[in-house]
Amino acid sequence: MDTNTNTDTSNNTQQRSDGKRPYAVILYGATSFVGQITAHYLTEFLSNKDKDGADVTWAIAGRDEAKLNELQSKLGSTVDIILANSDDADSLDEMTKQTQVIISTVGPYLKYGELLIKSCTTHGTDYVDLTGEAIFIKDMMDKYQDAAKQSGARIVNSCGFDSIPSDLGVYFTQTQAEEKFGRACDVIHMRVKAAKGGLSGGTIASMATIFEEVGKDKSRRKQVANPYLLNDDKDAPNVRQANVSKPEYDSEHKRWLAPFVMASINTRIVHRTNQLLGYEYGRDFKYDEAMWMQDGVKGQLSSYAMSAGLFGFATAMMVKPSRELLAKHVLPKSGSGPSAEEQANGYFDIRLFGETANKDTIYTKVTGDKDPGYGSTSRMLAQAALCLAQDISKEEIAGGFWTPASAMGNHLLARLEEHAGLRSCRFVRLPIYKSKQSTS
């Protein structure tokens, strides 16, 4: 493996004399669109030492040395460079043996992710990514769960906008319900009140890969339709889950609903969290996601337009000729994405409405002050990696496939509130409204 470093080369051995790995974090795919944003965030964040003054050593990694050198120069730091390629197992092994945690931004994960997961589970290296590909997570769990448990590797997928706001939002809501009512909510509805941000070519490529898989393999369609796809216990729940797949009217909040494109991954992550927490939310727990539209005719038209657009896009992406046509002439290219100004002006605001069996109700909101898919995602991803590296020992959380909430819970909540950009991913309690039956 080749490396380019501006620091003491003695740090670049696979194991230091004190037994520790030379890096706390390696950012793999650092020259991708979201990788570059994450690299800049890590540089800025780590230039200010943590409260305990501990140093965090990290490196950037990828396959293109010239692009990595260019990024290193832009970062204005002496961060080390490591060369590794997603189809070269030896280079991945050399990389994963040198760090506590790998951050991977190299997707589509169905195409490029398996060898890195295998390497991490072999060498006991923790791992976070931002995948929204539920079938990829399922494949990796089936193949490498045992290896991860044996080596101590904590594999935590979906540490970006999908699915931290949903997963930690539900976790936070349930924690508040337990404190207020002495029991968890039986049902939670997540609603996207507002969001502003663009899609990158990488996100589109991931979506295209999923639709391609679903289009050519009927068994994949069955997987995608299963709300408990990621529940791998022998006695997984079989409760019918609501799915907002077409326009609906929310009479309680007087708004039209439209499908939310990320619900298919977020809901699966939330249900897996429930399993990994010993079904603290209850075995009959119900959860769904949708987008809020306005009331009235305008909201109705928007809901129908959104639903039709998503259906048309999914249908077109499952057929090779139309998929290639869209990729060539319509969709953003790989490596492209929202401008720095668009990222800074982006935001998201989601609401979670919960109800217990006693009809006590609670709602919370999750907000971010940057573009959800990139500005906010880069911070979530970086803080999740640092949380694993610094806050949670392997005695507390052992090796295996985890979710953000089940692995990091309150530790990650605190990091996001304190370090993820003031209000970025800030979890806010709103008043708790009691129903007539509530005695709390």
mmCIF file of N, CA, C and O in Angstrom, residues 186-191 224-228 238-246 248 257-260 263-264 266-268 271 284-290:
data_model
loop_
_atom_site.group_PDB
_atom_site.id
_atom_site.type_symbol
_atom_site.label_atom_id
_atom_site.label_comp_id
_atom_site.label_asym_id
_atom_site.label_seq_id
_atom_site.Cartn_x
_atom_site.Cartn_y
_atom_site.Cartn_z
ATOM 1 N N ASP A 186 -46.987 3.121 21.464
ATOM 2 C CA ASP A 186 -47.324 1.975 20.614
ATOM 3 C C ASP A 186 -47.248 2.328 19.134
ATOM 4 O O ASP A 186 -47.070 1.445 18.287
ATOM 5 N N VAL A 187 -47.392 3.605 18.839
ATOM 6 C CA VAL A 187 -47.373 4.042 17.449
ATOM 7 C C VAL A 187 -46.708 5.407 17.374
ATOM 8 O O VAL A 187 -46.900 6.255 18.254
ATOM 9 N N ILE A 188 -45.903 5.609 16.357
ATOM 10 C CA ILE A 188 -45.304 6.914 16.083
ATOM 11 C C ILE A 188 -45.423 7.184 14.585
ATOM 12 O O ILE A 188 -45.116 6.324 13.754
ATOM 13 N N HIS A 189 -45.883 8.385 14.265
ATOM 14 C CA HIS A 189 -45.940 8.841 12.879
ATOM 15 C C HIS A 189 -44.867 9.906 12.691
ATOM 16 O O HIS A 189 -44.836 10.885 13.433
ATOM 17 N N MET A 190 -43.998 9.726 11.710
ATOM 18 C CA MET A 190 -43.013 10.754 11.384
ATOM 19 C C MET A 190 -43.483 11.524 10.162
ATOM 20 O O MET A 190 -43.885 10.932 9.163
ATOM 21 N N ARG A 191 -43.424 12.848 10.247
ATOM 22 C CA ARG A 191 -43.847 13.691 9.140
ATOM 23 C C ARG A 191 -42.760 14.711 8.810
ATOM 24 O O ARG A 191 -42.256 15.393 9.702
ATOM 25 N N VAL A 224 -37.787 -5.760 -0.405
ATOM 26 C CA VAL A 224 -38.045 -4.322 -0.288
ATOM 27 C C VAL A 224 -39.396 -4.055 0.365
ATOM 28 O O VAL A 224 -39.565 -3.071 1.096
ATOM 29 N N ALA A 225 -40.367 -4.938 0.139
ATOM 30 C CA ALA A 225 -41.712 -4.745 0.677
ATOM 31 C C ALA A 225 -41.835 -5.151 2.149
ATOM 32 O O ALA A 225 -42.838 -4.844 2.790
ATOM 33 N N ASN A 226 -40.828 -5.818 2.687
ATOM 34 C CA ASN A 226 -40.903 -6.337 4.053
ATOM 35 C C ASN A 226 -40.489 -5.268 5.064
ATOM 36 O O ASN A 226 -39.321 -4.877 5.109
ATOM 37 N N PRO A 227 -41.408 -4.795 5.912
ATOM 38 C CA PRO A 227 -41.042 -3.752 6.882
ATOM 39 C C PRO A 227 -40.049 -4.236 7.933
ATOM 40 O O PRO A 227 -39.386 -3.436 8.581
ATOM 41 N N TYR A 228 -39.949 -5.563 8.105
ATOM 42 C CA TYR A 228 -39.027 -6.134 9.087
ATOM 43 C C TYR A 228 -37.824 -6.798 8.401
ATOM 44 O O TYR A 228 -37.252 -7.748 8.924
ATOM 45 N N ASN A 238 -44.823 -9.504 13.301
ATOM 46 C CA ASN A 238 -45.553 -9.640 12.049
ATOM 47 C C ASN A 238 -46.751 -8.698 12.037
ATOM 48 O O ASN A 238 -47.809 -9.021 11.499
ATOM 49 N N VAL A 239 -46.559 -7.533 12.654
ATOM 50 C CA VAL A 239 -47.637 -6.542 12.736
ATOM 51 C C VAL A 239 -47.728 -5.794 11.416
ATOM 52 O O VAL A 239 -46.709 -5.367 10.856
ATOM 53 N N ARG A 240 -48.921 -5.638 10.914
ATOM 54 C CA ARG A 240 -49.106 -4.903 9.659
ATOM 55 C C ARG A 240 -48.724 -3.440 9.864
ATOM 56 O O ARG A 240 -49.229 -2.775 10.777
ATOM 57 N N GLN A 241 -47.846 -2.939 9.034
ATOM 58 C CA GLN A 241 -47.358 -1.569 9.149
ATOM 59 C C GLN A 241 -47.985 -0.691 8.073
ATOM 60 O O GLN A 241 -48.111 -1.098 6.916
ATOM 61 N N ALA A 242 -48.371 0.516 8.474
ATOM 62 C CA ALA A 242 -48.901 1.478 7.514
ATOM 63 C C ALA A 242 -47.795 1.914 6.564
ATOM 64 O O ALA A 242 -46.620 1.969 6.938
ATOM 65 N N ASN A 243 -48.164 2.224 5.336
ATOM 66 C CA ASN A 243 -47.208 2.679 4.339
ATOM 67 C C ASN A 243 -47.877 3.730 3.475
ATOM 68 O O ASN A 243 -48.794 3.415 2.710
ATOM 69 N N VAL A 244 -47.461 4.971 3.619
ATOM 70 C CA VAL A 244 -48.062 6.052 2.841
ATOM 71 C C VAL A 244 -47.453 6.021 1.443
ATOM 72 O O VAL A 244 -46.382 6.584 1.187
ATOM 73 N N SER A 245 -48.120 5.327 0.540
ATOM 74 C CA SER A 245 -47.616 5.158 -0.822
ATOM 75 C C SER A 245 -48.419 5.946 -1.848
ATOM 76 O O SER A 245 -48.108 5.921 -3.041
ATOM 77 N N LYS A 246 -49.463 6.623 -1.389
ATOM 78 C CA LYS A 246 -50.296 7.432 -2.282
ATOM 79 C C LYS A 246 -50.874 8.591 -1.483
ATOM 80 O O LYS A 246 -50.771 8.608 -0.246
ATOM 81 N N GLU A 248 -52.849 10.903 0.832
ATOM 82 C CA GLU A 248 -53.787 10.695 1.938
ATOM 83 C C GLU A 248 -54.032 12.025 2.628
ATOM 84 O O GLU A 248 -53.183 12.914 2.592
ATOM 85 N N LEU A 257 -50.930 14.302 2.834
ATOM 86 C CA LEU A 257 -49.706 13.532 2.958
ATOM 87 C C LEU A 257 -49.272 13.007 1.593
ATOM 88 O O LEU A 257 -50.106 12.659 0.761
ATOM 89 N N ALA A 258 -47.963 12.937 1.416
ATOM 90 C CA ALA A 258 -47.384 12.335 0.212
ATOM 91 C C ALA A 258 -46.294 11.361 0.641
ATOM 92 O O ALA A 258 -45.746 11.469 1.741
ATOM 93 N N PRO A 259 -45.959 10.387 -0.198
ATOM 94 C CA PRO A 259 -44.893 9.441 0.162
ATOM 95 C C PRO A 259 -43.566 10.154 0.394
ATOM 96 O O PRO A 259 -43.260 11.151 -0.265
ATOM 97 N N PHE A 260 -42.774 9.632 1.333
ATOM 98 C CA PHE A 260 -41.433 10.139 1.600
ATOM 99 C C PHE A 260 -40.432 9.144 1.044
ATOM 100 O O PHE A 260 -40.449 7.962 1.404
ATOM 101 N N ALA A 263 -38.513 6.708 3.344
ATOM 102 C CA ALA A 263 -39.239 5.891 4.317
ATOM 103 C C ALA A 263 -38.852 4.423 4.227
ATOM 104 O O ALA A 263 -38.823 3.710 5.234
ATOM 105 N N SER A 264 -38.515 3.960 3.032
ATOM 106 C CA SER A 264 -38.238 2.532 2.855
ATOM 107 C C SER A 264 -37.005 2.088 3.624
ATOM 108 O O SER A 264 -36.920 0.932 4.049
ATOM 109 N N ASN A 266 -35.626 4.191 6.320
ATOM 110 C CA ASN A 266 -35.766 4.675 7.692
ATOM 111 C C ASN A 266 -36.625 3.757 8.555
ATOM 112 O O ASN A 266 -36.291 3.471 9.715
ATOM 113 N N THR A 267 -37.746 3.300 8.009
ATOM 114 C CA THR A 267 -38.646 2.452 8.800
ATOM 115 C C THR A 267 -37.975 1.123 9.139
ATOM 116 O O THR A 267 -38.154 0.589 10.245
ATOM 117 N N ARG A 268 -37.188 0.595 8.226
ATOM 118 C CA ARG A 268 -36.493 -0.682 8.490
ATOM 119 C C ARG A 268 -35.440 -0.508 9.580
ATOM 120 O O ARG A 268 -35.267 -1.381 10.437
ATOM 121 N N HIS A 271 -37.238 -0.250 13.020
ATOM 122 C CA HIS A 271 -37.702 -1.550 13.518
ATOM 123 C C HIS A 271 -36.528 -2.434 13.954
ATOM 124 O O HIS A 271 -36.664 -3.203 14.913
ATOM 125 N N ASP A 284 -45.630 -4.843 19.254
ATOM 126 C CA ASP A 284 -46.715 -4.396 18.374
ATOM 127 C C ASP A 284 -46.500 -2.961 17.891
ATOM 128 O O ASP A 284 -47.426 -2.328 17.379
ATOM 129 N N PHE A 285 -45.289 -2.447 18.058
ATOM 130 C CA PHE A 285 -44.979 -1.065 17.693
ATOM 131 C C PHE A 285 -45.211 -0.821 16.203
ATOM 132 O O PHE A 285 -44.813 -1.607 15.352
ATOM 133 N N LYS A 286 -45.866 0.309 15.914
ATOM 134 C CA LYS A 286 -46.146 0.705 14.534
ATOM 135 C C LYS A 286 -45.473 2.041 14.240
ATOM 136 O O LYS A 286 -45.491 2.950 15.068
ATOM 137 N N TYR A 287 -44.910 2.135 13.031
ATOM 138 C CA TYR A 287 -44.176 3.349 12.657
ATOM 139 C C TYR A 287 -44.321 3.590 11.161
ATOM 140 O O TYR A 287 -44.211 2.662 10.358
ATOM 141 N N ASP A 288 -44.574 4.826 10.787
ATOM 142 C CA ASP A 288 -44.646 5.171 9.363
ATOM 143 C C ASP A 288 -44.120 6.583 9.150
ATOM 144 O O ASP A 288 -43.981 7.370 10.093
ATOM 145 N N GLU A 289 -43.807 6.891 7.903
ATOM 146 C CA GLU A 289 -43.264 8.195 7.526
ATOM 147 C C GLU A 289 -43.990 8.736 6.299
ATOM 148 O O GLU A 289 -44.413 7.968 5.432
ATOM 149 N N ALA A 290 -44.107 10.048 6.231
ATOM 150 C CA ALA A 290 -44.725 10.696 5.074
ATOM 151 C C ALA A 290 -44.302 12.156 5.047
ATOM 152 O O ALA A 290 -43.747 12.680 6.027
#
